[in-house]
Coordinates of C-alpha atoms and ligand atoms in Angstrom, one line a residue:
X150 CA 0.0 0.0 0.0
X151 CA 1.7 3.3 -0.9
X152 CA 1.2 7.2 -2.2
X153 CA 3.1 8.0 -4.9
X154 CA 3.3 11.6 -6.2
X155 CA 4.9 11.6 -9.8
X156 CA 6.7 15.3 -11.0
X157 CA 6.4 15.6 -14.8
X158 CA 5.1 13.8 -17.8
X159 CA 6.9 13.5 -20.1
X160 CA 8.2 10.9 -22.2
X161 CA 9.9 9.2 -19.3
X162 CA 7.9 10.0 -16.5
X163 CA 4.8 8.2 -18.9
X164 CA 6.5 5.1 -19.1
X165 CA 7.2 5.0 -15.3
X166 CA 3.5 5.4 -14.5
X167 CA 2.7 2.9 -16.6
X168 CA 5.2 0.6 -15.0
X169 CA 3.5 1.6 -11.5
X170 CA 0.1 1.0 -12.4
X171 CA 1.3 -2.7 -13.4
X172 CA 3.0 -3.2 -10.3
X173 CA -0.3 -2.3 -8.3
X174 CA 0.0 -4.0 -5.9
X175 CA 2.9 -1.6 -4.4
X176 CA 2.1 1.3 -6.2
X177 CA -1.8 1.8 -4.9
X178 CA -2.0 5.5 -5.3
X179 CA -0.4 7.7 -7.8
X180 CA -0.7 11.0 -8.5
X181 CA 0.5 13.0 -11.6
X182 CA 1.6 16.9 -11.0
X183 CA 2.7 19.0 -13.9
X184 CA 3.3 22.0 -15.4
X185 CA 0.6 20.8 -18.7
X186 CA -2.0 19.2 -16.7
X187 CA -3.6 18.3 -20.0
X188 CA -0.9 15.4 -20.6
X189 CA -1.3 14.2 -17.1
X190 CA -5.3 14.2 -17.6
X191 CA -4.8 12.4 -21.2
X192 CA -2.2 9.7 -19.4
X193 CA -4.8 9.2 -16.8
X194 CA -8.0 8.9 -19.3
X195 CA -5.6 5.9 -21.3
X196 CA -4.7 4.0 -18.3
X197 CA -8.6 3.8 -16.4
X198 CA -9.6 0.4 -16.5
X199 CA -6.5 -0.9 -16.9
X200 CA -4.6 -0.9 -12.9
X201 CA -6.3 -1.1 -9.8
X202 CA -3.5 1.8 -9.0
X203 CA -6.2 4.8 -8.5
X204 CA -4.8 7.4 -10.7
X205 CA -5.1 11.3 -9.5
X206 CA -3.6 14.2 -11.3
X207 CA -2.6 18.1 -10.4
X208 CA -0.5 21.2 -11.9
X209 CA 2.0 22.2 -10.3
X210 CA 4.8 24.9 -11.2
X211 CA 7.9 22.4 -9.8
X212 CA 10.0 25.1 -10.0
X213 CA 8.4 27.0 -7.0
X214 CA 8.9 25.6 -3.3
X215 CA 5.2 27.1 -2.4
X216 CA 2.9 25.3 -4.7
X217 CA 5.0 22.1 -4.1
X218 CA 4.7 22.0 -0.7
X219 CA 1.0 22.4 -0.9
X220 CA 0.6 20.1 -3.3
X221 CA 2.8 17.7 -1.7
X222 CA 0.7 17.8 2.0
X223 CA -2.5 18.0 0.4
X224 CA -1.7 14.0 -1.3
X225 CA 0.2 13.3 1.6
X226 CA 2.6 10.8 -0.7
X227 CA 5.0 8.4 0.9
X228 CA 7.4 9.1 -2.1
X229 CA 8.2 11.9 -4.7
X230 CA 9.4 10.5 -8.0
X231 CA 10.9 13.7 -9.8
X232 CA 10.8 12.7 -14.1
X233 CA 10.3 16.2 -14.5
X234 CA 13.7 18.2 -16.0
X235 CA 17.4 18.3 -13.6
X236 CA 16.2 22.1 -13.3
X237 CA 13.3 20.8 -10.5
X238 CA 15.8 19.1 -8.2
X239 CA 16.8 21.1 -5.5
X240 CA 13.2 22.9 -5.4
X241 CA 11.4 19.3 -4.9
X242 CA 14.0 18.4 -2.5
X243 CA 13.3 21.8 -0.8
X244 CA 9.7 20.6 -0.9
X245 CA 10.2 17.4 0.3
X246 CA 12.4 18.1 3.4
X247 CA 9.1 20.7 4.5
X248 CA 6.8 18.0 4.7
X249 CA 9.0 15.0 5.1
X250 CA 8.8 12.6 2.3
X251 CA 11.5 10.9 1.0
X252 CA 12.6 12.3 -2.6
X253 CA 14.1 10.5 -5.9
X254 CA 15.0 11.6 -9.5
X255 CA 16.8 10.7 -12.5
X256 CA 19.3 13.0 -13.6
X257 CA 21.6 15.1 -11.4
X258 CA 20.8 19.0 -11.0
X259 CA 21.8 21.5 -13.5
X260 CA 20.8 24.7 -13.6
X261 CA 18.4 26.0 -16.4
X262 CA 20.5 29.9 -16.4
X263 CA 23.7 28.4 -17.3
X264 CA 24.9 32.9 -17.2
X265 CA 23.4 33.4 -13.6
X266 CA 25.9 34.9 -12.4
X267 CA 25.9 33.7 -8.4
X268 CA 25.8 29.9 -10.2
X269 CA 28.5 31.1 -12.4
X270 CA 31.1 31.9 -9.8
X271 CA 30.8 28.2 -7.9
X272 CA 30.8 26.7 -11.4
X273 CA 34.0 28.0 -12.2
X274 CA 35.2 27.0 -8.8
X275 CA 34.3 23.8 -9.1
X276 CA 35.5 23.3 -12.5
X277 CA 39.0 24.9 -11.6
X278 CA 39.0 22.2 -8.3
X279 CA 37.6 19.5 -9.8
X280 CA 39.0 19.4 -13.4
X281 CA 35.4 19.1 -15.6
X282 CA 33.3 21.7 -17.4
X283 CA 30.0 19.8 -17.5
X284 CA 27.4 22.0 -16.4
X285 CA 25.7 19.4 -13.9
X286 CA 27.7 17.8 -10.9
X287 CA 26.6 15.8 -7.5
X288 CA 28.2 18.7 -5.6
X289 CA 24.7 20.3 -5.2
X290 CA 22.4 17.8 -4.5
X291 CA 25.2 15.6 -1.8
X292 CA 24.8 19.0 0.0
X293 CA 21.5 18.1 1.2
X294 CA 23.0 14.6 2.6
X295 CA 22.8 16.1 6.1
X296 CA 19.2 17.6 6.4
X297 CA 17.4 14.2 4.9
X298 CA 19.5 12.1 7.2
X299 CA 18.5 14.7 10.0
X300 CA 14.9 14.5 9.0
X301 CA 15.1 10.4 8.8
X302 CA 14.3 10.5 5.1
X303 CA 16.4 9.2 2.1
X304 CA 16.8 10.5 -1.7
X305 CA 17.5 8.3 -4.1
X306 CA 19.4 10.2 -6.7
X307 CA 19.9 9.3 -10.9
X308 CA 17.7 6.3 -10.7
X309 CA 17.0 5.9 -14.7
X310 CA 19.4 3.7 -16.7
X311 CA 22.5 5.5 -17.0
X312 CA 23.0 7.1 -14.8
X313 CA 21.2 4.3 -12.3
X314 CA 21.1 0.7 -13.7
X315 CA 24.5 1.4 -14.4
X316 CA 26.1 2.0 -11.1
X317 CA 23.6 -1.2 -9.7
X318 CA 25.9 -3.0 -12.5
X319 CA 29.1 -1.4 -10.2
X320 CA 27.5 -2.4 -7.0
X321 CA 26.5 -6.0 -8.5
X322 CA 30.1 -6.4 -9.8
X323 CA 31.7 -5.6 -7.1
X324 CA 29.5 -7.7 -4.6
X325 CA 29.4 -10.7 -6.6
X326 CA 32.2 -10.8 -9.1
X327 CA 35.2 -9.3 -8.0
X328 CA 37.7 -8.5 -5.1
X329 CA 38.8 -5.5 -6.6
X330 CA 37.9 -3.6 -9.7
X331 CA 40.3 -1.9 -11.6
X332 CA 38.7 -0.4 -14.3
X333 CA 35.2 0.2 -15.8
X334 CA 33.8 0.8 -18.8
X335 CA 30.4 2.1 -19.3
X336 CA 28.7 1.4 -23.2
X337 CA 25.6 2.8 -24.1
X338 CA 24.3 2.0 -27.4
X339 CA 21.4 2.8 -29.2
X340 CA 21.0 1.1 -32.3
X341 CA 17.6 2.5 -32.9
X342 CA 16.6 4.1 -36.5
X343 CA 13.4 6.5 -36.1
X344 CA 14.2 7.7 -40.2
X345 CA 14.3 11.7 -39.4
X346 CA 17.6 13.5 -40.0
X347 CA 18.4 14.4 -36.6
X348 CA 16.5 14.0 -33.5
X349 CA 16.8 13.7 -29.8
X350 CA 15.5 10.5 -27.9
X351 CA 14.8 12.6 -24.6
X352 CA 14.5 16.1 -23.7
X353 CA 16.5 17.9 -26.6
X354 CA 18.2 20.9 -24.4
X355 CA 19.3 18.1 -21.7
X356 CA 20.4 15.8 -24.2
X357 CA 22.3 18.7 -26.6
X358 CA 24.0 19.8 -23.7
X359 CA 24.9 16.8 -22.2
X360 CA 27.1 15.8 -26.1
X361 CA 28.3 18.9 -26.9
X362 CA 29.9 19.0 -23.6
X363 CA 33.7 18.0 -23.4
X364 CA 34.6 14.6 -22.8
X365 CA 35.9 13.0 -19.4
X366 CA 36.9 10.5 -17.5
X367 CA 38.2 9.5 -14.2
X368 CA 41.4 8.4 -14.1
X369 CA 44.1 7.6 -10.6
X370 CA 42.1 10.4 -8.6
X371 CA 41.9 12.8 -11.3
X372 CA 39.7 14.2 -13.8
X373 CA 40.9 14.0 -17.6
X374 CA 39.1 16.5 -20.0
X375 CA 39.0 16.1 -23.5
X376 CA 37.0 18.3 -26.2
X377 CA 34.1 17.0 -27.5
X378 CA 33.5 13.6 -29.5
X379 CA 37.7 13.3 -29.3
X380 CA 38.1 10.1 -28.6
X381 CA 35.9 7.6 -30.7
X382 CA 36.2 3.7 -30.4
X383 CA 34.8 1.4 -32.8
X384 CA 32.5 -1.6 -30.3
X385 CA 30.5 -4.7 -31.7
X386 CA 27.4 -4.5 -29.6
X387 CA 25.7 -7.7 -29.1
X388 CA 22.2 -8.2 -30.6
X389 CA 23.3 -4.6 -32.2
X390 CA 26.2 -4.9 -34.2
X391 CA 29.2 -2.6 -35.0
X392 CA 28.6 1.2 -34.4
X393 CA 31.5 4.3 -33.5
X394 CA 30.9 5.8 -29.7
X395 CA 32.4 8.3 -28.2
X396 CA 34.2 9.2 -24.7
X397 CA 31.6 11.7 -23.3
X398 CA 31.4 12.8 -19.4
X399 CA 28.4 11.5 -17.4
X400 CA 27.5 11.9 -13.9
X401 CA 27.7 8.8 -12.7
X402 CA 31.4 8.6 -13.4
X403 CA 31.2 11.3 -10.0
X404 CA 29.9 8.8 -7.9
X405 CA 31.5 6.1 -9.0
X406 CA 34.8 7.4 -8.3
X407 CA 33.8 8.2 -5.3
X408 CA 31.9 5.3 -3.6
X409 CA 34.5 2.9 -5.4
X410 CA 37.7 4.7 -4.7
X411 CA 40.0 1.3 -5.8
X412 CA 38.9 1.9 -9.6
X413 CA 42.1 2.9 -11.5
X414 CA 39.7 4.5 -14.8
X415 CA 36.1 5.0 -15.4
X416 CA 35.3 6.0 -18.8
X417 CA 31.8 6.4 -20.5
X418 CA 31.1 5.9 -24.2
X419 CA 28.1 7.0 -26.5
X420 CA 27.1 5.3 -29.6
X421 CA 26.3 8.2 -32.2
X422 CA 25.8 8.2 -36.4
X423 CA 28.0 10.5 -38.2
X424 CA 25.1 12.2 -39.3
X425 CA 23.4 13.2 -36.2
X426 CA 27.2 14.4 -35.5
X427 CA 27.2 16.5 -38.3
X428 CA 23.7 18.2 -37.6
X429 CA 25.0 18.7 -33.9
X430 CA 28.4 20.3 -34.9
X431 CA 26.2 22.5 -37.3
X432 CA 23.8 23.9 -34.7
X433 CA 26.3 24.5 -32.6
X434 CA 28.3 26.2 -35.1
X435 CA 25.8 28.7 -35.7
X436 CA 24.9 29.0 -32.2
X437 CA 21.4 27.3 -31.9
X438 CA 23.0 25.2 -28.7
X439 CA 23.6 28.8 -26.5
X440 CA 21.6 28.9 -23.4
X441 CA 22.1 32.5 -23.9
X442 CA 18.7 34.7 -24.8
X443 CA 18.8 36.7 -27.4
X444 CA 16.6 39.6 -28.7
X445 CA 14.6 38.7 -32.3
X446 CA 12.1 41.2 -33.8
X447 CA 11.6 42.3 -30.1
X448 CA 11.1 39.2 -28.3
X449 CA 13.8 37.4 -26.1
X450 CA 14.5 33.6 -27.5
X451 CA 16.7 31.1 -25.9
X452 CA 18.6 29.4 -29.4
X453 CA 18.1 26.3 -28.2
X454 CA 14.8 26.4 -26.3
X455 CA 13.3 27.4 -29.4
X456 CA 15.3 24.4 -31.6
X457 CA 13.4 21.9 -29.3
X458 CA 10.4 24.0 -30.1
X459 CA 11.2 22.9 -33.8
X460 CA 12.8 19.0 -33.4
X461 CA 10.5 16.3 -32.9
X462 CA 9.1 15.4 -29.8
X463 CA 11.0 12.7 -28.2
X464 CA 7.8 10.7 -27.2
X465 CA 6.5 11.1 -30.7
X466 CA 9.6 9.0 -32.1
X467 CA 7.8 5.5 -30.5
X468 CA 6.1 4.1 -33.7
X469 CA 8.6 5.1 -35.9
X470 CA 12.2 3.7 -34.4
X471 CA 13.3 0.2 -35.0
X472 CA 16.6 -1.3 -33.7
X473 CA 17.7 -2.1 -30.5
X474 CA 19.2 -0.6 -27.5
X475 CA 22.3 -2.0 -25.9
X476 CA 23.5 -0.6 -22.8
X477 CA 25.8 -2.1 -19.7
X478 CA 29.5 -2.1 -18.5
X479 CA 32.6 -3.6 -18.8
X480 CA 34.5 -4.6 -15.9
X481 CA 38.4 -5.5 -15.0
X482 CA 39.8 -6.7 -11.7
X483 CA 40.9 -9.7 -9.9
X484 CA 38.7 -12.4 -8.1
X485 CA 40.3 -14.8 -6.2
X486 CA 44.1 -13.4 -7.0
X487 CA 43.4 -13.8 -10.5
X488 CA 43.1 -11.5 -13.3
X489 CA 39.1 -11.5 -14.6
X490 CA 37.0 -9.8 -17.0
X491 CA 33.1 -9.3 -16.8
X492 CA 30.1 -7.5 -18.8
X493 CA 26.4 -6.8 -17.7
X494 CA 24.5 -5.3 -20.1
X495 CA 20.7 -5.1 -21.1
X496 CA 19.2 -5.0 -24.6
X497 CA 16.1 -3.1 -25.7
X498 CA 14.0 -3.4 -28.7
X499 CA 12.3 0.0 -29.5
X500 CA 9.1 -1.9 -31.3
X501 CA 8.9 -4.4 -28.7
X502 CA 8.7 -1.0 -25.5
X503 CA 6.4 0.5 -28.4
X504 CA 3.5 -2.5 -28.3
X505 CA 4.2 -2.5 -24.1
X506 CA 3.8 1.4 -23.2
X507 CA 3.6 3.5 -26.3
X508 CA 6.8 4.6 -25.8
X509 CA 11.0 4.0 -27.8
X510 CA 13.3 2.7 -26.1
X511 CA 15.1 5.3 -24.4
X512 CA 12.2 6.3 -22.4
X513 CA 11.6 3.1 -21.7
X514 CA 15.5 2.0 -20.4
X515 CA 14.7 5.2 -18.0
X516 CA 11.4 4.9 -16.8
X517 CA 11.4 1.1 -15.9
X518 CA 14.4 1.4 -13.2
X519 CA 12.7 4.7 -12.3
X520 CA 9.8 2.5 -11.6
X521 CA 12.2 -0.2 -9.7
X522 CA 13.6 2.6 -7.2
X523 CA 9.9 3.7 -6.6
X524 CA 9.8 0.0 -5.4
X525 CA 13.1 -0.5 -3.4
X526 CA 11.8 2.2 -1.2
X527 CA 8.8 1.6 -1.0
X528 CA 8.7 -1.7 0.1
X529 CA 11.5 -1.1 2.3
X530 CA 14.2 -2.9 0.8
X531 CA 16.3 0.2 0.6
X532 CA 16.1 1.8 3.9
X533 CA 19.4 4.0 3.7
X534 CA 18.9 7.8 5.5
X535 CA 20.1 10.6 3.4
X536 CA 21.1 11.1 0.2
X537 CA 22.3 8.5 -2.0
X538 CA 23.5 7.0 -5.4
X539 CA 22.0 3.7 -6.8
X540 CA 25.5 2.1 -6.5
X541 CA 25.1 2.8 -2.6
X542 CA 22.0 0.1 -2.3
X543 CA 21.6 -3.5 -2.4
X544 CA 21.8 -3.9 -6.1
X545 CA 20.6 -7.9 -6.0
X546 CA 16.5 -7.2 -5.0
X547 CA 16.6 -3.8 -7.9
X548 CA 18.5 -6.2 -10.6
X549 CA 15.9 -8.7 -10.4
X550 CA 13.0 -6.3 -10.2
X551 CA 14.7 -5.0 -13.4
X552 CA 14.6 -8.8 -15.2
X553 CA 11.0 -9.0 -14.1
X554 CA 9.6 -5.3 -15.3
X555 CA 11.1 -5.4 -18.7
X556 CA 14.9 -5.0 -18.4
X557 CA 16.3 -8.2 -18.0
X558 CA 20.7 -8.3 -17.5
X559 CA 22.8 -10.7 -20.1
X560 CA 26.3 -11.0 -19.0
X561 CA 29.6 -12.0 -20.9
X562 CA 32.4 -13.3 -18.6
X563 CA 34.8 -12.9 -22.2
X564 CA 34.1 -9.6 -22.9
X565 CA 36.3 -7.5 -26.0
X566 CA 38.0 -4.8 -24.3
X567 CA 37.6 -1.4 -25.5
X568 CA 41.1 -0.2 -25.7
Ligands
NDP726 P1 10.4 15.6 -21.2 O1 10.8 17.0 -21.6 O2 9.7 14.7 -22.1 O3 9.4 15.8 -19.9 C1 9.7 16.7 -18.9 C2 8.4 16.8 -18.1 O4 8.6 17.7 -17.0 C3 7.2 17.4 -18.9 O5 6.0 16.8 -18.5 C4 7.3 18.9 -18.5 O6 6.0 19.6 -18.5 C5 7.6 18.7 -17.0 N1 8.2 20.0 -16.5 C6 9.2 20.7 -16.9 N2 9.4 21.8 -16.2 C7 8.4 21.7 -15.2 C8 8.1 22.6 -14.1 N3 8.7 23.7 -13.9 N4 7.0 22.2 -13.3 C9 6.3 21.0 -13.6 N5 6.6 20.2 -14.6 C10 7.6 20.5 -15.4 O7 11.7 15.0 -20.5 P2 12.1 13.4 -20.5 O8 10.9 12.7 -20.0 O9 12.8 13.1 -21.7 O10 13.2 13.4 -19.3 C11 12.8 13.4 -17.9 C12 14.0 13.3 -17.1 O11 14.7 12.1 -17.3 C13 15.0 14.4 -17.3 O12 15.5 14.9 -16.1 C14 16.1 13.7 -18.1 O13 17.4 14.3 -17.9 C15 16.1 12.3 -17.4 N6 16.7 11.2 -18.2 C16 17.5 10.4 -17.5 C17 18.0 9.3 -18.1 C18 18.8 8.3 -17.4 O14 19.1 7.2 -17.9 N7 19.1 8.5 -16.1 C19 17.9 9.1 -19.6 C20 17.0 10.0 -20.2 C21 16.4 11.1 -19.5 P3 5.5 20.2 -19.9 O15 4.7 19.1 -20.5 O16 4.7 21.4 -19.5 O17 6.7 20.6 -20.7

């Protein structure tokens, strides 16, 4: 029996609720807050008659503490799942330390002003002291790690496939199959076709950020930067094939390095055609990526808040993609004073998610462990105060609610190397 308020609803967030309302049996009531009630109202209308989950709805403006908190102690929810955008993160955890819920999301804060200038000045701290530019970092939401233990409540943080499933991967591996890790190597391939020339799977000004950023990776300790899409690596991805990915930064590597300090490299790689890559380069070139507003025929635009205005919709791209998803990591280390390899990785067919929840496969790798989280804490198998990483948990009871909702782990204890 549980509460569950859902923030956003979008493409991700609408697979996740879907997910809930199978699993009804935990997730008894749900409401859906956000800013378009309309979608949350039309997600409702599809899913009555279909879960005994009774399904509520409600606006709410996530990115003010107010209507949150009213919101949040009118429902009275055991849990806030936040699948709105990584610009909502420290407001709903604001929210949720007022009135005592525990919290979770999917992606790790970034600001939506990347040129305020009070964000600015710790930004360039941080990149200075750290050694990476990426606009989003842990550093913001760990700082709440005291109040939610104070308060006796726990966030779960980045619980989506990468970051989430991955770092369960970490946990896994490290519990099960290793002594010590050396190195890791995190692939995530999409071999999904959805026939337009360029498109983003999931929010485009998240996603455009996220690639255009430079590369890094962890390395003895230390942060080595790269500019973008610099180092490429061919990979042969099983039930995929052969595709070119790239080293880009991602935010679990930040927690990884941290809560598995013996690791020698972490290194995340990105499968991307050379034509989305040429597109991408493009918009940048002519500034459509800038977060920067500028004046046009006397109104203010943000470039590339109005080139999401003009891509396709991410949760539009369901019928239309074909191929499969691949995404997992690669492990070295020793087990038993012997040198060992391992890989844990899940594939995803776009059509199949399509029949299940109307939705491609992207949304789908992210909502269904978003979905799986929900359930760890709700049903009290992850019981951990304060703020926390999904490498932090138990990953054995999350990996198998992850074969059982849709998401099921192969492994490869021969894995190629990516040199
Ligand atoms: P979408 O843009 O499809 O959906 C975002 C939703 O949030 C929309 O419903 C939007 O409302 C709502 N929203 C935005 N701002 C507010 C606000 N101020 N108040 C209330 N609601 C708001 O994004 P996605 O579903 O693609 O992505 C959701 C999250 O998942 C993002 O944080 C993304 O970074 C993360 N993600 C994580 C991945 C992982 O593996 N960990 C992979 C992919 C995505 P409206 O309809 O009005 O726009």
């Amino acid at each position: 029996m549980s509460r569950v308020l859902v923030i956003g609803c979008g493409g991700v967030a609408s697979v996740a609720i879907r997910k809930c309302c199978q699993a009804d049996d935990v997730f008894t009531e749900l409401c859906i807050a956000s800013r378009t009630k309309s979608k949350c109202d039309a997600l409702a209308e599809a899913l009555r008659g279909k879960t005994k989950t009774v399904v509520t709805t409600a606006k709410v403006d996530a990115d003010n503490v107010d209507e949150l908190v009213s919101l949040i102690n009118s429902y009275k929810p055991d849990l806030v799942m936040n699948i709105a955008l990584p610009y909502q993160d420290l407001t709903i955890m604001d929210a949720c330390l007022i009135c005592g819920v525990n919290y979770m999301d999917t992606a790790n804060y970034e600001p939506e002003d990347t040129d305020d200038p009070e964000w600015r000045a710790i930004y360039e701290k941080r990149c200075k002291e750290k050694g990476f530019s990426a606009y989003f970092d842990y550093s913001w939401q760990w700082a709440y790690k005291e109040k939610f233990e104070k308060a006796g409540l726990t966030a779960l943080l980045g619980c989506g496939f990468d970051p989430g499933v991955t770092q369960a991967y970490c946990a896994y591996a490290k519990k099960h199959e290793f002594d010590t890790i050396d190195t890791i190597d995190i692939l995530d391939c999409n071999g999904g076709d959805h026939g337009y020339a360029f498109a983003t799977n999931f929010n485009p000004e998240v996603n455009l950020r996220e690639v255009s950023a430079p590369g890094s990776y962890s390395e003895n300790g230390k942060w080595v930067e790269i500019p973008a899409m610099s180092i490429k690596r061919e990979y042969d991805f099983d039930s995929v094939g052969m595709k070119d990915m790239y080293l880009l930064h991602h935010e679990e590597l930040e927690s990884l390095a941290v809560n598995i300090p013996e690791v020698k490299r972490i290194r995340f790689f990105m499968t991307f055609g050379q034509s989305y890559l040429t597109h991408m380069k493009c918009l940048e070139n002519v500034g459509m990526l800038s977060t920067t507003p500028v004046m046009f025929e006397g109104h203010e635009i943000v470039p590339i808040k109005f080139l999401k205005a003009l891509l396709p919709d991410p949760a539009s791209l369901g019928p239309r993609t074909h191929g499969k998803t691949n995404i997992g990591c690669i492990f070295t280390g020793k087990k038993d004073g012997k040198d060992k390899t391992y890989y844990i990785y899940n594939v995803c067919d776009h059509q199949e998610c399509y029949k299940e929840v109307e939705s491609q496969a992207i949304s789908y790798t992210t909502g269904v462990p978003a979905m799986c989280g929900a359930m760890m804490l709700l049903t009290g198998k992850w019981t951990e105060k304060g703020v926390h990483t999904v490498e932090e948990f138990d990953p054995d009871p999350f990996l198998d609610a992850l074969d059982k909702y849709g998401l099921p782990r192969s492994e490869n204890f021969a894995p190629v190397l990516v040199d």
